[in-house]
Amino acid sequence: MSQTHLASVPDPSVPKHSADRQSPQLWQQPIRSPEIQAEVERIGTIAPYVAMSRDEALFTCLNNWRDRRTCGRIMTVDRLGLFKALDYYTNQQTRRRGDLIRMPAPVAYIEVDDPGNGKNIFLSILDFLANPVSCGNPRDLRLRTWATIKKCGVKILVVNYADLLLFSGLNELMRISEKCGISVILCGTSRLDEILDAQHRNRYLPIHNTFLNHHRLSVLSVNETATVIESWENTLGRFNAMELATDEQIVKSLNQLSDGQIQPLYDLLKRIAIWHLDNPHVEINANNISTLLTTVQAPQVGLE
């Protein structure tokens, strides 16, 4: 009986140094000039803030809540878009001179870390207002936080990633609103509704009734996506030769693949820009971009 001989397949777990010292290793990057490699690394950091009409609506909402001293929730699927908008809003109204905050500081901004308990809320507020501490019992931290908020003239406290808050953290934020007479705004995903609305336990009712106001930060439209793409490309300097925003089909494709969210959109733009650097003679068109992004999975939708 004749035997079938299979081609010899190298074992990937065995180093090939002894067999072929000239072969490139799988972990090695494409061969690039130092200049191109530096540009690739810079592209990985590009994430500009681009003000849109949705941001103006957000800022108007925040200002109205601040003036009324009322609390509320802001929710979105676009986490990076919300972060950048809140960062811009805060920096426009609360100024710093080095590490020192300028008085008054009408806007205080904190981010919730896990666990989102009351103590971590106090420490974050004190750190933002340049009155940091590293320890202390809850009562002392609470009183120091209230006093610092009043001393700094805070009118609105913005709490990002609030869907990580525990009950104790939510309760302390409610008390801050009551004792200091300021607006407290919870920002995050729709899980905020699950925490405050779906859990019909008696101890959550006062917190639920404190944060009744809602605002949703919408995702980017196709036209807004084109604006963001153009602004992002403008940061590429002399390597900017793609002009993606001028191709309607490419813009629609990127809007769909990113679900109108900033982080996925920037990831797509970085992938295209680096591919273009490595393949400068390949034409930028909708077909080539579609081929490049064939394996990209769009963000989950319908979670809101």
CSV table of C-alpha atoms in Angstrom, one decimal:
chain,number,residue,atom,x,y,z
A,1,MET,CA,0.0,0.0,0.0
A,2,SER,CA,1.3,3.4,-0.9
A,3,GLN,CA,1.8,5.9,1.9
A,4,THR,CA,0.8,9.5,1.8
A,5,HIS,CA,3.7,11.7,2.9
A,6,LEU,CA,2.7,15.1,4.6
A,7,ALA,CA,4.8,18.1,4.1
A,8,SER,CA,7.0,18.9,7.1
A,9,VAL,CA,5.5,21.8,9.1
A,10,PRO,CA,7.8,23.6,11.5
A,11,ASP,CA,6.8,23.5,15.1
A,12,PRO,CA,6.2,27.2,16.0
A,13,SER,CA,7.2,26.5,19.6
A,14,VAL,CA,10.7,25.6,18.6
A,15,PRO,CA,13.0,28.6,18.0
A,16,LYS,CA,14.4,28.9,14.5
A,17,HIS,CA,17.7,30.6,15.5
A,18,SER,CA,19.8,27.5,14.7
A,19,ALA,CA,18.0,26.8,11.5
A,20,ASP,CA,17.8,30.2,10.0
A,21,ARG,CA,19.3,33.1,11.8
A,22,GLN,CA,18.4,35.5,9.0
A,23,SER,CA,14.6,34.9,9.3
A,24,PRO,CA,12.6,37.7,10.9
A,25,GLN,CA,10.9,36.8,14.2
A,26,LEU,CA,7.1,37.0,14.4
A,27,TRP,CA,7.3,39.6,17.2
A,28,GLN,CA,9.3,42.0,15.2
A,29,GLN,CA,7.7,45.2,13.8
A,30,PRO,CA,7.7,46.1,10.1
A,31,ILE,CA,11.0,47.6,9.0
A,32,ARG,CA,10.5,51.3,9.2
A,33,SER,CA,12.8,54.3,9.1
A,34,PRO,CA,13.2,56.0,12.5
A,35,GLU,CA,11.2,59.0,11.2
A,36,ILE,CA,8.3,56.8,10.1
A,37,GLN,CA,8.4,54.8,13.3
A,38,ALA,CA,8.3,58.0,15.4
A,39,GLU,CA,5.3,59.1,13.4
A,40,VAL,CA,3.6,55.7,14.0
A,41,GLU,CA,4.0,56.1,17.7
A,42,ARG,CA,2.7,59.7,17.6
A,43,ILE,CA,-0.4,58.6,15.7
A,44,GLY,CA,-1.1,56.2,18.5
A,45,THR,CA,-1.5,59.2,20.9
A,46,ILE,CA,-3.7,61.4,18.7
A,47,ALA,CA,-7.1,62.0,20.3
A,48,PRO,CA,-8.1,65.6,19.9
A,49,TYR,CA,-11.2,67.2,21.4
A,50,VAL,CA,-13.6,68.3,18.7
A,51,ALA,CA,-16.5,70.5,20.0
A,52,MET,CA,-19.9,69.4,18.4
A,53,SER,CA,-23.5,70.6,18.8
A,54,ARG,CA,-24.1,67.7,21.2
A,55,ASP,CA,-21.5,69.2,23.5
A,56,GLU,CA,-23.2,72.6,23.4
A,57,ALA,CA,-26.4,70.9,24.4
A,58,LEU,CA,-24.6,69.2,27.2
A,59,PHE,CA,-23.0,72.4,28.5
A,60,THR,CA,-26.3,74.2,28.4
A,61,CYS,CA,-27.9,71.4,30.4
A,62,LEU,CA,-25.0,71.5,33.0
A,63,ASN,CA,-25.3,75.3,33.3
A,64,ASN,CA,-29.0,75.1,33.9
A,65,TRP,CA,-28.7,72.4,36.5
A,66,ARG,CA,-25.9,74.4,38.2
A,67,ASP,CA,-28.0,77.6,38.3
A,68,ARG,CA,-31.0,75.7,39.8
A,69,ARG,CA,-28.8,73.8,42.2
A,70,THR,CA,-30.4,70.6,41.0
A,71,CYS,CA,-28.9,67.2,40.6
A,72,GLY,CA,-29.1,64.9,37.6
A,73,ARG,CA,-27.7,62.1,35.4
A,74,ILE,CA,-25.9,62.2,32.1
A,75,MET,CA,-25.7,58.9,30.2
A,76,THR,CA,-24.1,57.8,26.9
A,77,VAL,CA,-22.4,54.9,25.2
A,78,ASP,CA,-19.7,57.2,24.0
A,79,ARG,CA,-17.4,57.2,27.1
A,80,LEU,CA,-14.4,59.0,25.5
A,81,GLY,CA,-16.7,61.6,23.9
A,82,LEU,CA,-18.3,62.3,27.3
A,83,PHE,CA,-14.9,62.4,29.1
A,84,LYS,CA,-13.4,64.9,26.6
A,85,ALA,CA,-16.5,67.1,26.8
A,86,LEU,CA,-16.5,67.1,30.6
A,87,ASP,CA,-12.8,67.8,30.7
A,88,TYR,CA,-13.2,70.8,28.4
A,89,TYR,CA,-16.2,72.1,30.4
A,90,THR,CA,-14.3,71.8,33.7
A,91,ASN,CA,-11.1,73.4,32.4
A,92,GLN,CA,-13.0,76.4,31.0
A,93,GLN,CA,-14.5,77.3,34.3
A,94,THR,CA,-12.1,76.1,36.9
A,95,ARG,CA,-8.6,77.4,36.4
A,96,ARG,CA,-5.3,76.3,37.9
A,97,ARG,CA,-1.9,78.0,38.5
A,98,GLY,CA,0.5,75.1,38.6
A,99,ASP,CA,-0.8,72.7,41.1
A,100,LEU,CA,-2.9,75.3,42.9
A,101,ILE,CA,-6.5,75.9,42.0
A,102,ARG,CA,-7.8,79.4,41.5
A,103,MET,CA,-10.6,80.6,43.6
A,104,PRO,CA,-13.5,80.4,43.1
A,105,ALA,CA,-13.7,77.0,41.5
A,106,PRO,CA,-17.3,76.7,40.3
A,107,VAL,CA,-16.8,73.3,38.8
A,108,ALA,CA,-15.3,70.3,40.5
A,109,TYR,CA,-14.7,67.1,38.5
A,110,ILE,CA,-13.9,63.6,39.8
A,111,GLU,CA,-13.7,60.1,38.4
A,112,VAL,CA,-15.0,57.1,40.4
A,113,ASP,CA,-12.5,54.4,41.1
A,114,ASP,CA,-13.3,50.9,42.1
A,115,PRO,CA,-14.6,50.6,44.8
A,116,GLY,CA,-16.8,53.6,44.5
A,117,ASN,CA,-17.4,54.1,48.2
A,118,GLY,CA,-17.8,57.2,50.3
A,119,LYS,CA,-14.2,57.4,51.4
A,120,ASN,CA,-12.9,57.3,47.9
A,121,ILE,CA,-15.4,60.0,46.9
A,122,PHE,CA,-14.0,62.3,49.7
A,123,LEU,CA,-10.4,61.7,48.7
A,124,SER,CA,-11.1,62.4,45.0
A,125,ILE,CA,-12.9,65.7,45.8
A,126,LEU,CA,-10.1,66.8,48.1
A,127,ASP,CA,-7.5,65.9,45.6
A,128,PHE,CA,-9.1,67.8,42.8
A,129,LEU,CA,-9.5,70.9,45.0
A,130,ALA,CA,-5.8,70.8,45.9
A,131,ASN,CA,-6.4,69.8,49.5
A,132,PRO,CA,-5.3,66.2,49.4
A,133,VAL,CA,-5.2,63.7,52.2
A,134,SER,CA,-4.3,60.0,52.2
A,135,CYS,CA,-6.0,58.9,55.4
A,136,GLY,CA,-8.6,59.8,58.0
A,137,ASN,CA,-11.8,58.4,59.4
A,138,PRO,CA,-15.0,58.8,57.4
A,139,ARG,CA,-16.4,61.5,59.7
A,140,ASP,CA,-13.3,63.7,59.5
A,141,LEU,CA,-13.1,63.2,55.8
A,142,ARG,CA,-16.7,64.1,55.3
A,143,LEU,CA,-16.5,67.3,57.3
A,144,ARG,CA,-13.2,68.3,55.6
A,145,THR,CA,-14.8,67.7,52.2
A,146,TRP,CA,-17.9,69.8,52.9
A,147,ALA,CA,-15.7,72.6,54.3
A,148,THR,CA,-13.4,72.5,51.2
A,149,ILE,CA,-16.3,72.6,48.8
A,150,LYS,CA,-17.7,75.6,50.5
A,151,LYS,CA,-14.4,77.4,50.8
A,152,CYS,CA,-13.6,76.8,47.1
A,153,GLY,CA,-16.9,78.2,45.9
A,154,VAL,CA,-17.9,75.0,44.1
A,155,LYS,CA,-21.4,75.2,42.5
A,156,ILE,CA,-21.5,71.9,40.6
A,157,LEU,CA,-19.7,68.6,41.2
A,158,VAL,CA,-19.4,66.4,38.1
A,159,VAL,CA,-18.9,62.7,38.9
A,160,ASN,CA,-17.7,60.6,35.9
A,161,TYR,CA,-17.8,56.8,35.7
A,162,ALA,CA,-20.6,57.0,38.3
A,163,ASP,CA,-21.9,53.6,37.3
A,164,LEU,CA,-19.1,52.2,39.5
A,165,LEU,CA,-20.5,53.8,42.6
A,166,LEU,CA,-21.5,51.7,45.6
A,167,PHE,CA,-24.5,52.6,47.8
A,168,SER,CA,-22.2,54.4,50.3
A,169,GLY,CA,-20.7,56.6,47.5
A,170,LEU,CA,-24.2,57.5,46.2
A,171,ASN,CA,-25.4,58.3,49.7
A,172,GLU,CA,-22.4,60.6,50.4
A,173,LEU,CA,-23.0,62.4,47.1
A,174,MET,CA,-26.6,63.0,48.0
A,175,ARG,CA,-25.5,64.4,51.4
A,176,ILE,CA,-23.0,66.6,49.7
A,177,SER,CA,-25.7,68.1,47.6
A,178,GLU,CA,-27.9,68.7,50.6
A,179,LYS,CA,-25.2,70.0,53.0
A,180,CYS,CA,-23.3,72.1,50.6
A,181,GLY,CA,-26.2,73.3,48.4
A,182,ILE,CA,-24.6,72.4,45.1
A,183,SER,CA,-25.5,70.4,42.0
A,184,VAL,CA,-24.1,66.8,41.8
A,185,ILE,CA,-24.1,65.3,38.4
A,186,LEU,CA,-23.7,61.5,37.9
A,187,CYS,CA,-22.2,60.6,34.5
A,188,GLY,CA,-21.8,57.2,33.0
A,189,THR,CA,-23.6,54.5,31.0
A,190,SER,CA,-27.2,53.4,31.2
A,191,ARG,CA,-26.2,51.2,34.1
A,192,LEU,CA,-26.9,54.3,36.2
A,193,ASP,CA,-30.6,53.7,35.5
A,194,GLU,CA,-30.2,50.0,36.6
A,195,ILE,CA,-28.7,51.2,39.8
A,196,LEU,CA,-31.1,54.0,40.7
A,197,ASP,CA,-34.3,52.8,39.0
A,198,ALA,CA,-34.3,49.1,38.7
A,199,GLN,CA,-33.4,48.4,42.2
A,200,HIS,CA,-36.6,49.3,44.0
A,201,ARG,CA,-35.2,48.9,47.5
A,202,ASN,CA,-36.3,51.4,50.1
A,203,ARG,CA,-32.7,52.6,50.9
A,204,TYR,CA,-32.3,53.7,47.2
A,205,LEU,CA,-35.5,55.8,47.1
A,206,PRO,CA,-34.0,59.0,48.5
A,207,ILE,CA,-31.0,58.7,46.1
A,208,HIS,CA,-33.3,58.0,43.2
A,209,ASN,CA,-35.4,61.0,44.0
A,210,THR,CA,-32.3,63.2,44.2
A,211,PHE,CA,-31.1,62.4,40.7
A,212,LEU,CA,-34.3,62.6,38.7
A,213,ASN,CA,-33.1,64.8,35.9
A,214,HIS,CA,-31.7,63.1,32.8
A,215,HIS,CA,-29.6,64.1,29.8
A,216,ARG,CA,-28.2,61.8,27.1
A,217,LEU,CA,-25.1,62.6,25.1
A,218,SER,CA,-25.9,61.4,21.6
A,219,VAL,CA,-23.5,59.5,19.3
A,220,LEU,CA,-22.0,61.2,16.3
A,221,SER,CA,-24.1,61.7,13.1
A,222,VAL,CA,-22.5,61.1,9.7
A,223,ASN,CA,-21.8,64.8,9.3
A,224,GLU,CA,-20.3,65.1,12.7
A,225,THR,CA,-18.2,62.1,12.0
A,226,ALA,CA,-16.8,63.9,8.9
A,227,THR,CA,-16.0,66.9,11.1
A,228,VAL,CA,-14.1,64.8,13.6
A,229,ILE,CA,-12.2,62.9,10.9
A,230,GLU,CA,-11.1,66.2,9.3
A,231,SER,CA,-9.9,67.6,12.7
A,232,TRP,CA,-8.1,64.3,13.5
A,233,GLU,CA,-6.3,64.3,10.1
A,234,ASN,CA,-5.2,67.9,10.6
A,235,THR,CA,-3.0,66.8,13.4
A,236,LEU,CA,-1.0,64.5,11.1
A,237,GLY,CA,1.1,67.4,9.8
A,238,ARG,CA,3.1,66.8,6.7
A,239,PHE,CA,2.1,63.1,6.6
A,240,ASN,CA,-1.6,64.2,6.1
A,241,ALA,CA,-2.4,63.1,2.6
A,242,MET,CA,-5.5,60.8,3.1
A,243,GLU,CA,-8.4,63.4,3.0
A,244,LEU,CA,-10.8,60.7,4.3
A,245,ALA,CA,-13.4,63.3,5.2
A,246,THR,CA,-13.9,64.3,1.6
A,247,ASP,CA,-15.1,60.7,0.6
A,248,GLU,CA,-18.7,60.3,1.6
A,249,GLN,CA,-18.6,56.6,1.3
A,250,ILE,CA,-15.6,56.3,3.6
A,251,VAL,CA,-17.2,58.6,6.2
A,252,LYS,CA,-20.4,56.6,6.2
A,253,SER,CA,-18.5,53.4,6.6
A,254,LEU,CA,-16.4,54.8,9.5
A,255,ASN,CA,-19.5,56.2,11.2
A,256,GLN,CA,-21.2,52.7,11.0
A,257,LEU,CA,-18.1,50.8,12.1
A,258,SER,CA,-17.7,53.1,15.1
A,259,ASP,CA,-21.4,53.4,15.9
A,260,GLY,CA,-20.8,57.2,16.1
A,261,GLN,CA,-18.5,56.8,19.2
A,262,ILE,CA,-15.2,58.7,19.5
A,263,GLN,CA,-12.9,55.9,20.8
A,264,PRO,CA,-13.8,53.3,18.1
A,265,LEU,CA,-13.6,56.1,15.5
A,266,TYR,CA,-10.1,57.1,16.6
A,267,ASP,CA,-9.0,53.5,16.7
A,268,LEU,CA,-10.1,53.1,13.0
A,269,LEU,CA,-8.4,56.3,12.0
A,270,LYS,CA,-5.1,55.2,13.6
A,271,ARG,CA,-5.3,51.9,11.9
A,272,ILE,CA,-5.8,53.6,8.5
A,273,ALA,CA,-3.1,56.2,9.0
A,274,ILE,CA,-0.5,53.7,10.0
A,275,TRP,CA,-1.4,51.4,7.1
A,276,HIS,CA,-1.0,54.4,4.8
A,277,LEU,CA,2.4,55.1,6.2
A,278,ASP,CA,3.5,51.5,5.6
A,279,ASN,CA,1.9,51.5,2.1
A,280,PRO,CA,2.3,55.1,0.7
A,281,HIS,CA,1.7,54.1,-2.9
A,282,VAL,CA,-1.6,52.4,-2.3
A,283,GLU,CA,-4.6,54.5,-3.3
A,284,ILE,CA,-6.9,55.8,-0.6
A,285,ASN,CA,-10.4,54.9,-1.7
A,286,ALA,CA,-13.5,53.3,-0.2
A,287,ASN,CA,-12.8,49.9,-1.6
A,288,ASN,CA,-9.2,49.7,-0.1
A,289,ILE,CA,-10.4,51.1,3.2
A,290,SER,CA,-13.2,48.6,3.3
A,291,THR,CA,-10.8,45.7,2.6
A,292,LEU,CA,-8.4,47.0,5.3
A,293,LEU,CA,-11.2,47.1,7.9
A,294,THR,CA,-12.9,43.8,7.0
A,295,THR,CA,-12.0,42.2,10.3
A,296,VAL,CA,-13.1,45.2,12.4
A,297,GLN,CA,-16.1,44.4,14.7
A,298,ALA,CA,-18.4,47.3,15.3
A,299,PRO,CA,-19.3,48.2,19.0
A,300,GLN,CA,-22.3,46.6,20.6
A,301,VAL,CA,-25.4,48.6,20.1
A,302,GLY,CA,-28.8,48.5,21.7
A,303,LEU,CA,-27.4,48.4,25.2
A,304,GLU,CA,-28.9,51.8,26.1
